[in-house]
Amino acid sequence: MASDMRIAFDQRVPMRDGVTLSADIYFPPTGEQWPVILMRTPYVKANTAMLERAEAYVQRGYVFVGMDVRGRGDSEGEFTPYFNDGIDGYDAIEWLAAQPWSTGAVGTIGGSYPGRIQWLTALHSPPHLKAMIVGVTPSDPFVETPTGLASPMHLCWLHYVSGKVNQVMEAVDWGSVYWHLPLSTMDERAGRPNRHWREDIEHPLLDEYWERIRYQNKFDSINVPVLHISGWYDDEEIGTPLNFHGMSTRGTTPEIRAGQRLLMGPWGHAVNTTSKLGEIDFGPGSLIDMRSEEIRWFDRWLKNKPHATQEAPVRIFIMGENTWRDEQEWPLARTQWTHYYLHSGGNANSLFGDGTLSTHMPEGEEPVDEYRYDPARPVPFISEPTSSQIGGPDDYAAVERRDDVLVYVTEPLAEEVEVTGPVRLELYAESSAIDTDFTAKLVDVWPTGFRQRLCDGLIRARFRDGMERPSLIEPGKIYRYTIECWDTAQLFKKGHRIGLEVSSSAFPKYDRNLNTGAPLGKTSEYITAHQRIYHGAVHPSALVLPVVPKRNG
């Protein structure tokens, strides 16, 4: 620890309802007033990472505050994830701004849970909140898991933050827990009943229960410049580009809309910590001086140093090429939204099948591809069992050997193709069930046979018209589904193929659809669904890719 840094431990910060939250406050050695950086966390503030962050800011002339959220660590009250954090954040910021050692300018920082609660705080417009740095931010309910239920892996996180201190996630055999049915009692199977898990299952629709913790429908009421940070393999990646775009187009004033910056690297949920994920090494240039990025941002907005940052509003890492690039907006204005149509002779099952992708619009109707989805034998989503990082650039060659995975690939590319932006699949499908799921995954098929996952998504049939308006489907009827597959920035190299997987499960990232149409999360009975995927002139199923042409010069 820097010997000249002063620390005031366990300072009690009053909330409006009388509960006090615990803050450790780190002061520079000289001066009388400083701008303040606040990090509120459910992960217990007393750790070396918090100390190291505090030292960096103190050395640059900031007071740094680490605070336990309500009900966690040394703070009073009961922890209910997200539901109290907006008001508590407001009260914490205004208390800090009123202290004699504060200039009144407060910035907030944090990733994941500490990122999302910054948004919930900003909705209350604390007068002294001047800037935010939000990382790997969870989205609104059901944006990441559009099934009406949280991911089974979310229970692992709820276990981790049970009680006042962090629990040992590895103490539970999560790989077996995720198979438990019904989902409503999976917490008991894990050995720790959890009311938050059960309460959420009671609200499978986007209803008033969730409105207090939504923010992505309210950007037009947020008046804060934001540095948005995430990685292409962050398991909550979808939120960060959505937030940047939302604030850039809907923020309260022209200055706020211009005061947004997006930084996306080839990282997982723990951004900027390693250049290698799984078998993919993105090179030493993939790691940056993140602390300098943060300091420049706060210097600009909390110390009124407009010269402190002249960066482009968007800085992204292009995987495959493994280079950083500056852009002016997201999605990129020069994007060519390109339809890669699904084709086959009716046997696209597995990587040994005849499924193809091409930019040529089908001229006639083609044979239907069929498979059976059995909830007792779901398609695996490759991941470690805890929720610390869900998925990565994994090799799906083994998964694609299954007959319940349809595989469509282009011919080997004659030229490089850059795909940067949001990806979606427009799918025409029929099921024998009254409710079921359809999944899509974009992969880079290497000449070696390695099949690198890039991004993926899922749609639950009953929610095809939105999470507010569920309706079961008619067996044997063809429906058009739009599957949002999140974002990527990948240069497909010459000789590689663009690949697509279509199936009906990605377990345990998403809960298994039991195909019965029963109330979600409450039952154990399931049936097998017979699925039919259509493609052709009448039903032109297509993977829609954001192809980015090379800049002139």
mmCIF file of C-alpha atoms in Angstrom, residues 97-314:
data_model
loop_
_atom_site.group_PDB
_atom_site.id
_atom_site.type_symbol
_atom_site.label_atom_id
_atom_site.label_comp_id
_atom_site.label_asym_id
_atom_site.label_seq_id
_atom_site.Cartn_x
_atom_site.Cartn_y
_atom_site.Cartn_z
ATOM 1 C CA ALA A 97 -20.806 15.124 -2.607
ATOM 2 C CA ALA A 98 -21.770 16.909 0.633
ATOM 3 C CA GLN A 99 -18.626 15.937 2.539
ATOM 4 C CA PRO A 100 -16.136 18.768 3.265
ATOM 5 C CA TRP A 101 -13.328 16.913 1.461
ATOM 6 C CA SER A 102 -15.383 16.552 -1.749
ATOM 7 C CA THR A 103 -15.462 18.963 -4.690
ATOM 8 C CA GLY A 104 -19.032 17.794 -5.300
ATOM 9 C CA ALA A 105 -18.100 15.978 -8.504
ATOM 10 C CA VAL A 106 -18.756 12.237 -8.194
ATOM 11 C CA GLY A 107 -18.069 9.498 -10.729
ATOM 12 C CA THR A 108 -19.024 5.845 -10.461
ATOM 13 C CA ILE A 109 -17.243 2.749 -11.701
ATOM 14 C CA GLY A 110 -17.677 -1.013 -11.760
ATOM 15 C CA GLY A 111 -18.449 -4.027 -13.877
ATOM 16 C CA SER A 112 -21.166 -6.692 -13.957
ATOM 17 C CA TYR A 113 -23.478 -6.165 -10.941
ATOM 18 C CA PRO A 114 -21.625 -2.909 -10.045
ATOM 19 C CA GLY A 115 -22.174 -1.863 -13.669
ATOM 20 C CA ARG A 116 -25.889 -2.453 -13.826
ATOM 21 C CA ILE A 117 -26.564 -0.681 -10.531
ATOM 22 C CA GLN A 118 -24.909 2.439 -11.912
ATOM 23 C CA TRP A 119 -27.621 2.543 -14.564
ATOM 24 C CA LEU A 120 -30.325 2.034 -11.949
ATOM 25 C CA THR A 121 -28.816 4.892 -9.956
ATOM 26 C CA ALA A 122 -28.589 7.178 -12.995
ATOM 27 C CA LEU A 123 -32.340 6.777 -13.545
ATOM 28 C CA HIS A 124 -32.856 8.753 -10.316
ATOM 29 C CA SER A 125 -30.701 11.649 -11.629
ATOM 30 C CA PRO A 126 -28.483 12.353 -8.607
ATOM 31 C CA PRO A 127 -27.398 15.991 -9.162
ATOM 32 C CA HIS A 128 -23.726 15.335 -8.390
ATOM 33 C CA LEU A 129 -23.225 12.258 -10.600
ATOM 34 C CA LYS A 130 -20.963 13.577 -13.372
ATOM 35 C CA ALA A 131 -19.714 10.446 -15.181
ATOM 36 C CA MET A 132 -19.858 6.645 -15.157
ATOM 37 C CA ILE A 133 -17.592 3.824 -16.288
ATOM 38 C CA VAL A 134 -19.717 0.706 -16.712
ATOM 39 C CA GLY A 135 -18.299 -2.668 -17.646
ATOM 40 C CA VAL A 136 -19.752 -6.028 -18.736
ATOM 41 C CA THR A 137 -23.190 -4.787 -17.798
ATOM 42 C CA PRO A 138 -26.184 -7.094 -17.388
ATOM 43 C CA SER A 139 -29.172 -6.112 -19.500
ATOM 44 C CA ASP A 140 -32.806 -5.737 -18.592
ATOM 45 C CA PRO A 141 -34.669 -8.921 -17.609
ATOM 46 C CA PHE A 142 -34.942 -11.507 -20.409
ATOM 47 C CA VAL A 143 -32.663 -9.680 -22.878
ATOM 48 C CA GLU A 144 -29.923 -12.225 -22.211
ATOM 49 C CA THR A 145 -32.191 -15.170 -21.407
ATOM 50 C CA PRO A 146 -35.390 -14.747 -23.488
ATOM 51 C CA THR A 147 -36.988 -17.861 -22.033
ATOM 52 C CA GLY A 148 -39.053 -16.314 -19.241
ATOM 53 C CA LEU A 149 -36.589 -17.747 -16.736
ATOM 54 C CA ALA A 150 -33.066 -17.023 -15.619
ATOM 55 C CA SER A 151 -30.318 -19.279 -16.849
ATOM 56 C CA PRO A 152 -29.888 -22.345 -14.625
ATOM 57 C CA MET A 153 -26.347 -21.043 -14.143
ATOM 58 C CA HIS A 154 -27.754 -17.925 -12.480
ATOM 59 C CA LEU A 155 -28.432 -20.023 -9.382
ATOM 60 C CA CYS A 156 -24.671 -20.451 -9.039
ATOM 61 C CA TRP A 157 -24.320 -16.655 -8.810
ATOM 62 C CA LEU A 158 -27.182 -16.380 -6.333
ATOM 63 C CA HIS A 159 -25.437 -18.993 -4.183
ATOM 64 C CA TYR A 160 -22.185 -17.019 -4.384
ATOM 65 C CA VAL A 161 -23.809 -13.851 -2.989
ATOM 66 C CA SER A 162 -25.957 -15.595 -0.371
ATOM 67 C CA GLY A 163 -25.575 -14.258 3.153
ATOM 68 C CA LYS A 164 -23.247 -11.422 4.041
ATOM 69 C CA VAL A 165 -20.015 -12.760 2.530
ATOM 70 C CA ASN A 166 -19.032 -14.559 -0.670
ATOM 71 C CA GLN A 167 -19.707 -18.290 -0.733
ATOM 72 C CA VAL A 168 -17.511 -20.963 -2.326
ATOM 73 C CA MET A 169 -19.091 -21.748 -5.688
ATOM 74 C CA GLU A 170 -16.925 -24.834 -6.163
ATOM 75 C CA ALA A 171 -18.448 -26.493 -3.089
ATOM 76 C CA VAL A 172 -21.490 -27.475 -5.167
ATOM 77 C CA ASP A 173 -21.599 -29.993 -8.013
ATOM 78 C CA TRP A 174 -23.263 -27.544 -10.380
ATOM 79 C CA GLY A 175 -22.975 -29.866 -13.345
ATOM 80 C CA SER A 176 -25.517 -32.181 -11.739
ATOM 81 C CA VAL A 177 -27.607 -29.439 -10.123
ATOM 82 C CA TYR A 178 -28.500 -27.892 -13.491
ATOM 83 C CA TRP A 179 -30.281 -31.090 -14.543
ATOM 84 C CA HIS A 180 -32.755 -30.865 -11.666
ATOM 85 C CA LEU A 181 -36.461 -30.490 -12.425
ATOM 86 C CA PRO A 182 -38.571 -28.643 -11.668
ATOM 87 C CA LEU A 183 -36.454 -25.513 -11.782
ATOM 88 C CA SER A 184 -38.463 -24.025 -8.922
ATOM 89 C CA THR A 185 -36.782 -26.417 -6.452
ATOM 90 C CA MET A 186 -33.328 -26.470 -8.011
ATOM 91 C CA ASP A 187 -32.105 -24.295 -5.137
ATOM 92 C CA GLU A 188 -32.871 -27.117 -2.706
ATOM 93 C CA ARG A 189 -30.908 -29.503 -4.906
ATOM 94 C CA ALA A 190 -27.953 -27.124 -4.586
ATOM 95 C CA GLY A 191 -28.224 -27.310 -0.786
ATOM 96 C CA ARG A 192 -29.263 -23.722 -0.135
ATOM 97 C CA PRO A 193 -32.881 -22.575 -0.528
ATOM 98 C CA ASN A 194 -32.940 -19.169 -2.188
ATOM 99 C CA ARG A 195 -36.039 -16.988 -2.145
ATOM 100 C CA HIS A 196 -34.729 -14.748 -4.949
ATOM 101 C CA TRP A 197 -34.532 -17.726 -7.294
ATOM 102 C CA ARG A 198 -38.085 -18.765 -6.460
ATOM 103 C CA GLU A 199 -39.574 -15.290 -6.595
ATOM 104 C CA ASP A 200 -38.143 -14.670 -10.053
ATOM 105 C CA ILE A 201 -39.653 -17.924 -11.343
ATOM 106 C CA GLU A 202 -43.057 -16.603 -10.298
ATOM 107 C CA HIS A 203 -42.653 -13.777 -12.850
ATOM 108 C CA PRO A 204 -41.909 -15.294 -16.287
ATOM 109 C CA LEU A 205 -43.357 -12.280 -18.131
ATOM 110 C CA LEU A 206 -41.935 -8.788 -18.525
ATOM 111 C CA ASP A 207 -44.440 -7.326 -16.079
ATOM 112 C CA GLU A 208 -44.527 -4.688 -13.337
ATOM 113 C CA TYR A 209 -42.443 -6.900 -11.063
ATOM 114 C CA TRP A 210 -39.442 -6.225 -13.306
ATOM 115 C CA GLU A 211 -40.075 -2.578 -14.113
ATOM 116 C CA ARG A 212 -38.097 -1.243 -11.128
ATOM 117 C CA ILE A 213 -34.906 -2.870 -12.383
ATOM 118 C CA ARG A 214 -35.258 -2.012 -16.068
ATOM 119 C CA TYR A 215 -33.138 0.756 -17.550
ATOM 120 C CA GLN A 216 -32.691 0.006 -21.258
ATOM 121 C CA ASN A 217 -36.140 1.422 -22.043
ATOM 122 C CA LYS A 218 -35.321 4.687 -20.247
ATOM 123 C CA PHE A 219 -32.146 6.081 -21.853
ATOM 124 C CA ASP A 220 -34.008 9.286 -22.694
ATOM 125 C CA SER A 221 -34.088 10.086 -18.975
ATOM 126 C CA ILE A 222 -30.379 9.459 -18.284
ATOM 127 C CA ASN A 223 -28.153 12.516 -18.196
ATOM 128 C CA VAL A 224 -24.632 11.093 -17.705
ATOM 129 C CA PRO A 225 -21.585 10.630 -19.959
ATOM 130 C CA VAL A 226 -20.620 6.946 -19.951
ATOM 131 C CA LEU A 227 -17.593 4.874 -20.889
ATOM 132 C CA HIS A 228 -18.999 1.464 -21.901
ATOM 133 C CA ILE A 229 -16.605 -1.508 -21.706
ATOM 134 C CA SER A 230 -17.039 -5.188 -22.552
ATOM 135 C CA GLY A 231 -15.604 -8.092 -24.530
ATOM 136 C CA TRP A 232 -16.890 -10.102 -27.476
ATOM 137 C CA TYR A 233 -16.878 -13.202 -25.262
ATOM 138 C CA ASP A 234 -18.367 -11.548 -22.212
ATOM 139 C CA ASP A 235 -21.315 -13.750 -21.268
ATOM 140 C CA GLU A 236 -23.347 -10.536 -20.854
ATOM 141 C CA GLU A 237 -21.938 -8.913 -24.001
ATOM 142 C CA ILE A 238 -25.224 -7.957 -25.594
ATOM 143 C CA GLY A 239 -25.936 -5.198 -23.080
ATOM 144 C CA THR A 240 -22.897 -2.992 -23.595
ATOM 145 C CA PRO A 241 -23.316 -2.179 -27.332
ATOM 146 C CA LEU A 242 -27.069 -1.780 -26.794
ATOM 147 C CA ASN A 243 -26.388 0.702 -24.008
ATOM 148 C CA PHE A 244 -23.874 2.692 -26.037
ATOM 149 C CA HIS A 245 -26.229 2.881 -29.008
ATOM 150 C CA GLY A 246 -29.172 3.758 -26.769
ATOM 151 C CA MET A 247 -27.361 6.576 -25.012
ATOM 152 C CA SER A 248 -25.785 7.852 -28.263
ATOM 153 C CA THR A 249 -29.189 8.184 -29.912
ATOM 154 C CA ARG A 250 -31.580 8.781 -27.010
ATOM 155 C CA GLY A 251 -29.580 10.467 -24.228
ATOM 156 C CA THR A 252 -31.145 13.596 -22.758
ATOM 157 C CA THR A 253 -29.054 16.262 -24.567
ATOM 158 C CA PRO A 254 -26.736 16.535 -27.587
ATOM 159 C CA GLU A 255 -23.795 16.831 -25.177
ATOM 160 C CA ILE A 256 -24.781 13.638 -23.363
ATOM 161 C CA ARG A 257 -25.365 11.791 -26.627
ATOM 162 C CA ALA A 258 -21.891 12.850 -27.766
ATOM 163 C CA GLY A 259 -20.441 12.014 -24.342
ATOM 164 C CA GLN A 260 -20.520 8.240 -24.826
ATOM 165 C CA ARG A 261 -17.620 5.931 -25.609
ATOM 166 C CA LEU A 262 -17.594 2.212 -26.439
ATOM 167 C CA LEU A 263 -14.586 -0.044 -25.842
ATOM 168 C CA MET A 264 -14.873 -3.699 -26.915
ATOM 169 C CA GLY A 265 -11.971 -6.160 -26.708
ATOM 170 C CA PRO A 266 -11.477 -9.905 -27.337
ATOM 171 C CA TRP A 267 -12.234 -10.624 -23.715
ATOM 172 C CA GLY A 268 -14.547 -12.617 -21.490
ATOM 173 C CA HIS A 269 -16.432 -11.312 -18.471
ATOM 174 C CA ALA A 270 -13.109 -10.554 -16.773
ATOM 175 C CA VAL A 271 -12.089 -7.917 -19.292
ATOM 176 C CA ASN A 272 -8.491 -7.171 -20.196
ATOM 177 C CA THR A 273 -6.999 -9.910 -18.017
ATOM 178 C CA THR A 274 -5.655 -12.383 -20.589
ATOM 179 C CA SER A 275 -4.803 -12.425 -24.295
ATOM 180 C CA LYS A 276 -5.858 -16.059 -24.591
ATOM 181 C CA LEU A 277 -9.320 -17.555 -24.261
ATOM 182 C CA GLY A 278 -9.493 -21.320 -24.622
ATOM 183 C CA GLU A 279 -7.398 -22.261 -27.635
ATOM 184 C CA ILE A 280 -7.480 -18.794 -29.216
ATOM 185 C CA ASP A 281 -4.633 -16.364 -28.569
ATOM 186 C CA PHE A 282 -5.491 -12.846 -29.653
ATOM 187 C CA GLY A 283 -1.923 -11.585 -29.254
ATOM 188 C CA PRO A 284 -0.220 -9.246 -26.789
ATOM 189 C CA GLY A 285 -1.858 -6.222 -28.423
ATOM 190 C CA SER A 286 -5.237 -7.397 -27.186
ATOM 191 C CA LEU A 287 -4.398 -6.143 -23.681
ATOM 192 C CA ILE A 288 -4.486 -2.391 -23.082
ATOM 193 C CA ASP A 289 -3.694 0.096 -20.320
ATOM 194 C CA MET A 290 -7.231 0.095 -18.955
ATOM 195 C CA ARG A 291 -6.407 2.217 -15.941
ATOM 196 C CA SER A 292 -5.210 5.021 -18.196
ATOM 197 C CA GLU A 293 -8.445 4.804 -20.158
ATOM 198 C CA GLU A 294 -10.403 5.182 -16.931
ATOM 199 C CA ILE A 295 -8.300 8.053 -15.585
ATOM 200 C CA ARG A 296 -8.568 10.024 -18.844
ATOM 201 C CA TRP A 297 -12.339 9.588 -18.788
ATOM 202 C CA PHE A 298 -12.727 10.857 -15.244
ATOM 203 C CA ASP A 299 -10.188 13.650 -15.760
ATOM 204 C CA ARG A 300 -12.360 14.910 -18.597
ATOM 205 C CA TRP A 301 -15.687 14.859 -16.782
ATOM 206 C CA LEU A 302 -14.754 15.315 -13.104
ATOM 207 C CA LYS A 303 -11.764 17.663 -13.474
ATOM 208 C CA ASN A 304 -13.018 19.536 -16.538
ATOM 209 C CA LYS A 305 -10.048 18.603 -18.704
ATOM 210 C CA PRO A 306 -11.586 18.350 -22.173
ATOM 211 C CA HIS A 307 -8.118 17.836 -23.635
ATOM 212 C CA ALA A 308 -7.687 14.721 -21.491
ATOM 213 C CA THR A 309 -9.339 12.466 -24.061
ATOM 214 C CA GLN A 310 -9.584 12.881 -27.815
ATOM 215 C CA GLU A 311 -10.400 9.274 -28.635
ATOM 216 C CA ALA A 312 -12.938 8.200 -31.221
ATOM 217 C CA PRO A 313 -16.319 7.340 -29.705
ATOM 218 C CA VAL A 314 -15.904 3.653 -30.627
#
